[in-house]
Short mmCIF file of C-alpha atoms in Angstrom, two decimals:
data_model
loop_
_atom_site.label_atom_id
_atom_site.label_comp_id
_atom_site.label_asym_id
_atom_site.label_seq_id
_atom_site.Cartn_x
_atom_site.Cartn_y
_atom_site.Cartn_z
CA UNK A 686 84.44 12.91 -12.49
CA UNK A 687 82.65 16.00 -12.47
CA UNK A 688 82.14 16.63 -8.68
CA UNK A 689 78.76 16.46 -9.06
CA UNK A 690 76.38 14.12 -7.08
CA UNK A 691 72.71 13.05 -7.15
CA UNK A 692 70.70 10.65 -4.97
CA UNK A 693 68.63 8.88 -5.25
CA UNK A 694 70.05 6.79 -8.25
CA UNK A 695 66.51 5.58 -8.63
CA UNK A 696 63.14 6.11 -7.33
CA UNK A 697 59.48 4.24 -7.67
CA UNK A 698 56.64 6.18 -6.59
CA UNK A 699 52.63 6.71 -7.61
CA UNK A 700 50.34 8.58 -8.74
CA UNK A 701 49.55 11.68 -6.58
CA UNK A 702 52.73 11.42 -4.02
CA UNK A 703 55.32 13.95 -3.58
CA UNK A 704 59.08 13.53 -4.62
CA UNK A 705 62.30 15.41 -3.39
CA UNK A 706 65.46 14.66 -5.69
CA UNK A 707 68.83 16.08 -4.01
CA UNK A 708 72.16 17.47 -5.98
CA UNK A 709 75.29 18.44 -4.68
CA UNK A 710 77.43 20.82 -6.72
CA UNK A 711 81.06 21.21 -7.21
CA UNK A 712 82.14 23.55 -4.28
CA UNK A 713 82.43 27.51 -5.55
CA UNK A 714 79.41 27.06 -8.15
CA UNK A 715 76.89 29.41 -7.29
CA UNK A 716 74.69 28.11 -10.16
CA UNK A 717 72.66 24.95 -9.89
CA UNK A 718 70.25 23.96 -12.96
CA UNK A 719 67.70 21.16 -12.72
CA UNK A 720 66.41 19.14 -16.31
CA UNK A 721 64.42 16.55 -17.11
CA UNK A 722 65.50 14.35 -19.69
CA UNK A 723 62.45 11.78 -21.14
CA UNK A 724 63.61 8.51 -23.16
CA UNK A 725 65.05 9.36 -26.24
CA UNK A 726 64.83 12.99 -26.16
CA UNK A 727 67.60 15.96 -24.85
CA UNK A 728 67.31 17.44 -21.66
CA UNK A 729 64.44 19.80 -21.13
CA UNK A 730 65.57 22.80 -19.01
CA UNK A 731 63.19 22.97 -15.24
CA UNK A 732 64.74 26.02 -13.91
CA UNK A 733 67.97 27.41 -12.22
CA UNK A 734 68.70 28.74 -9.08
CA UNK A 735 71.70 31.49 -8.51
CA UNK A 736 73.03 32.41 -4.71
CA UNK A 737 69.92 31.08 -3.52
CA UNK A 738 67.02 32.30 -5.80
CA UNK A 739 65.45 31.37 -8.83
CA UNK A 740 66.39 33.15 -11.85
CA UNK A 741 64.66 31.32 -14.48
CA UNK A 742 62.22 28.42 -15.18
CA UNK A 743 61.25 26.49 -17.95
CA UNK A 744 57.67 25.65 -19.14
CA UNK A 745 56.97 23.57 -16.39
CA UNK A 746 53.75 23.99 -13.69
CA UNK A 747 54.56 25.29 -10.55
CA UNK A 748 54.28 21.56 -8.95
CA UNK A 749 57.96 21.57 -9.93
CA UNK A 750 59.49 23.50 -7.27
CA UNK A 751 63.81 23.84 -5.95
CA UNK A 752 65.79 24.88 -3.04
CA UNK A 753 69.35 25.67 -3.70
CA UNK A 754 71.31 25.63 0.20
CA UNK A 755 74.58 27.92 1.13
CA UNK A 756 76.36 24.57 0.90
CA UNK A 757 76.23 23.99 -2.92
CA UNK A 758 73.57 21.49 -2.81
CA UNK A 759 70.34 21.70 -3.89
CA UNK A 760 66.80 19.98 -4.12
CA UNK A 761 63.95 19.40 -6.75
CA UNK A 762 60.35 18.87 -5.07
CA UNK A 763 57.59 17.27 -7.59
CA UNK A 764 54.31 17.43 -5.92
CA UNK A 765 51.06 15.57 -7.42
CA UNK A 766 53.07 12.87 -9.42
CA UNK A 767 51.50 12.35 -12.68
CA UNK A 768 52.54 9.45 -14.85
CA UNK A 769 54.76 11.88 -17.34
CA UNK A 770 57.09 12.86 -14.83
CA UNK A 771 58.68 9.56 -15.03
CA UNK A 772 62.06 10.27 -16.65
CA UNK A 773 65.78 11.09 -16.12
CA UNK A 774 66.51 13.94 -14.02
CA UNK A 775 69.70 15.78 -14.65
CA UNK A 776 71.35 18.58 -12.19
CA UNK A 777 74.00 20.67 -13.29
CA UNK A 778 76.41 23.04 -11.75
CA UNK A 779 78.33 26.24 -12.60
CA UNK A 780 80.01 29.14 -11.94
CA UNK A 781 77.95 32.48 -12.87
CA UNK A 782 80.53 35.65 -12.88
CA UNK A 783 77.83 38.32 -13.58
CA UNK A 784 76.40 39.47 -16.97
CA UNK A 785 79.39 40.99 -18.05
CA UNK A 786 81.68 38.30 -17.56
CA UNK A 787 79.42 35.05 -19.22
CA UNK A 788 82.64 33.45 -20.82
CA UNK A 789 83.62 30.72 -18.27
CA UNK A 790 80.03 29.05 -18.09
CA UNK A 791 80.48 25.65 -19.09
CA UNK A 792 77.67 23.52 -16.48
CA UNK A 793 78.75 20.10 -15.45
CA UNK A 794 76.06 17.84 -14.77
CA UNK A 795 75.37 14.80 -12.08
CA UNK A 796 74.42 11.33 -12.93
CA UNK A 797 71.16 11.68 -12.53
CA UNK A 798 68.13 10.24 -10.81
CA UNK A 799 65.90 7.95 -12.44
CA UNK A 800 62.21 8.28 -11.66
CA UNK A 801 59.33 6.01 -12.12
CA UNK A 802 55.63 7.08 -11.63
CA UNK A 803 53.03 4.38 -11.34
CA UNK B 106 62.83 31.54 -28.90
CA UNK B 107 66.29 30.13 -28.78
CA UNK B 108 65.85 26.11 -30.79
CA UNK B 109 68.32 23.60 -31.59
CA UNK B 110 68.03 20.80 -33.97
CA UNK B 111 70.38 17.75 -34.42
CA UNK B 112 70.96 15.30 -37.49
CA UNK B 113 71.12 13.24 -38.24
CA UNK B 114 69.05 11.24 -35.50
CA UNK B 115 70.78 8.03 -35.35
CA UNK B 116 73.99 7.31 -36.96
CA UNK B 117 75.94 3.86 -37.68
CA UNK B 118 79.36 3.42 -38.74
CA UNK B 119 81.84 0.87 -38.98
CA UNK B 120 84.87 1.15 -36.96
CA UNK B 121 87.60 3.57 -38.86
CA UNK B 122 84.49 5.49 -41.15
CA UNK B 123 85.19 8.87 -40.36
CA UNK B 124 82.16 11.46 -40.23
CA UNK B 125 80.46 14.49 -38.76
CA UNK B 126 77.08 15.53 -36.83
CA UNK B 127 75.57 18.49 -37.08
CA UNK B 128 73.60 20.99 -34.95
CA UNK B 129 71.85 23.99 -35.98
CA UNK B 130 70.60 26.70 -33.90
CA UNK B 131 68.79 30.08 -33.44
CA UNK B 132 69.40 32.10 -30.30
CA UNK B 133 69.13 36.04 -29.79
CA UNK B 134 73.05 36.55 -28.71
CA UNK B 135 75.14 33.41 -28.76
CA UNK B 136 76.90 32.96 -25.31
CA UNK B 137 78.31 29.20 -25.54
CA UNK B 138 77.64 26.41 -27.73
CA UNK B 139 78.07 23.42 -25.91
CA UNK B 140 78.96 19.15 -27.06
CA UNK B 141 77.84 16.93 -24.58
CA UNK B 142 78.07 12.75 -24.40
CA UNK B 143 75.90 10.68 -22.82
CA UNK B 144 75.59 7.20 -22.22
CA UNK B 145 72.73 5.13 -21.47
CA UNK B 146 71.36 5.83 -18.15
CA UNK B 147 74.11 8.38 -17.13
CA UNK B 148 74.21 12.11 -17.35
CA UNK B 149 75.94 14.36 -19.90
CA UNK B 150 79.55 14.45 -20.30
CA UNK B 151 80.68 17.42 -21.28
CA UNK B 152 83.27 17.79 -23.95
CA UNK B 153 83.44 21.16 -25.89
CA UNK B 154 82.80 24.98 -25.58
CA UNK B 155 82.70 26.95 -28.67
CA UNK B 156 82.15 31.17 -28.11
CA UNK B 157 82.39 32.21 -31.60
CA UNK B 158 81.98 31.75 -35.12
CA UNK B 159 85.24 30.25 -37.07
CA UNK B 160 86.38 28.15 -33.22
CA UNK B 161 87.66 24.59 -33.82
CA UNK B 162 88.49 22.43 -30.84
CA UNK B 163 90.16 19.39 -30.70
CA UNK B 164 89.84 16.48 -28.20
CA UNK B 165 91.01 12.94 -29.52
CA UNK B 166 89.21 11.56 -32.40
CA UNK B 167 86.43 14.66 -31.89
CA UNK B 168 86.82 17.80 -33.36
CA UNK B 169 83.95 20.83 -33.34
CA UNK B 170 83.32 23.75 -35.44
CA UNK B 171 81.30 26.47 -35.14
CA UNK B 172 79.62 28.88 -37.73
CA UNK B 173 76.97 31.67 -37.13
CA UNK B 174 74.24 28.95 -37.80
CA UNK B 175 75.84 25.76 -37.00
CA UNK B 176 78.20 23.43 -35.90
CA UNK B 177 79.48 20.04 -36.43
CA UNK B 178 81.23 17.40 -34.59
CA UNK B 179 83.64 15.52 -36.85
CA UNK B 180 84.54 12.20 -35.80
CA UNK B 181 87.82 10.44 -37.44
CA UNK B 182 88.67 7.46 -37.12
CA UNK B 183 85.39 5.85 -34.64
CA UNK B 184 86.35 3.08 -32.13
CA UNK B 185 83.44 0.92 -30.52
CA UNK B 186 83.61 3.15 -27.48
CA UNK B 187 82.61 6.36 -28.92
CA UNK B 188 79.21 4.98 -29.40
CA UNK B 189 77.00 6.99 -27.34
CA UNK B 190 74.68 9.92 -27.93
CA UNK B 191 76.11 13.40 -28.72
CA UNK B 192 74.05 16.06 -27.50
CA UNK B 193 74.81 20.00 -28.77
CA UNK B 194 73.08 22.69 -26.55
CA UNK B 195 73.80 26.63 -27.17
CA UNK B 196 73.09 29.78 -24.21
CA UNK B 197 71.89 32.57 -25.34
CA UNK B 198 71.24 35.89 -23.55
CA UNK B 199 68.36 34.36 -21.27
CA UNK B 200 69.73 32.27 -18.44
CA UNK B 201 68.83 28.84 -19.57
CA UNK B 202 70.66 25.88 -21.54
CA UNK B 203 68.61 24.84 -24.49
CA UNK B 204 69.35 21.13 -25.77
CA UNK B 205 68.79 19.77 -29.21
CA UNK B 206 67.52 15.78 -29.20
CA UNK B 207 70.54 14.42 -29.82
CA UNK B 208 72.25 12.11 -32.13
CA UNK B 209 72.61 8.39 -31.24
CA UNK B 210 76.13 7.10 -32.45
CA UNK B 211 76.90 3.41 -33.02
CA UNK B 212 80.09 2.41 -34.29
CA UNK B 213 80.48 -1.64 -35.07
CA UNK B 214 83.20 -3.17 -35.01
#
């Protein structure tokens, strides 16, 4: 049990529409990281938000957008659904101590939502 | 850029057969390498942290290693229930996890 929690556990939508995915972190990690995880393949990082902001994206388009809340949860907006974005998507939580202190940094991630684009 | 590969892909023992995985990586300034499991359908499940070169770390029948350009995951002794896939992922300086594919594990009974 990793303290980590994602809803929906699935999710059907088409072409075009607009998705929000939710995560809820353990409480006290101030680092939230979203993935996306196709069939057969590792997860690809999206990007991570720290205290609030984002601190670093992957190479995905800007129709991949986050919010992370004072509450340790977090969302993942996909706008213009194209069939690709179907796929697992993974959040994951940490603690972040500052750069001199990176040593306690394992992420623990959610279960995941499963999304379908047809 | 910071890459991780994982072999073999798949991998299919027999209950008892003892063996390892490996990953291999490049990243500028290793901060973590990380050993995940994941099931079918269900996210990661984290099992080991390695920091530097010449680590071990023990947890059951898994054990990791770490050297400055890889490590392995050595498996002793497989029950049915450790098939899964493994996946290794290392942090570098830059603020993002980067995953290797994985290795799918089936052990028959």
């Amino acid at each position: 049990e990793t303290g980590v929690t994602q809803s929906p556990t699935h999710l059907i939508k088409t072409r075009g529409q607009q998705v929000t995915l939710r995560c809820s972190s353990q409480s006290g990690h101030n680092t939230v990281s979203w993935y996306q995880q196709a069939l057969g393949q590792g997860p690809q990082f999206i990007f991570q938000y720290y205290r609030e902001e984002e601190n670093g994206r992957g190479n995905f388009p800007p129709r991949f957008s986050g919010l992370q809340f004072p509450n340790y949860s977090s969302e993942l907006n996909v706008n213009a659904l194209e069939l690709d974005d179907s796929a697992l998507y993974l959040c994951a939580s940490r603690t972040r101590g500052g750069e001199g202190w990176g040593f306690q940094e394992t992420q623990y991630f959610g279960p995941g939502t499963r999304l379908l684009v047809l | 850029e910071d890459q991780v590969t994982q072999s073999p892909e798949a991998l299919r023992l027999q209950e008892g057969e003892s063996s390892s995985l490996n990953c291999s990586y490049t990243v500028s300034g290793l901060r973590g390498l990380f050993w995940y499991r994941q099931d079918p359908g269900k996210g990661p499940e984290f099992l080991f942290t390695l920091y530097s070169a010449g680590e071990e770390k023990e947890k059951e029948r898994l054990k990791a290693t770490l050297t400055k350009k890889e490590s392995f995951l050595h498996i002793t002794a497989p029950k049915p229930e450790d098939s899964a896939t493994y996946l290794c992922a290392v942090r570098g300086y830059g603020q993002n996890f980067v995953f290797g594919p994985g290795t799918r594990l089936s052990v028959l009974p």
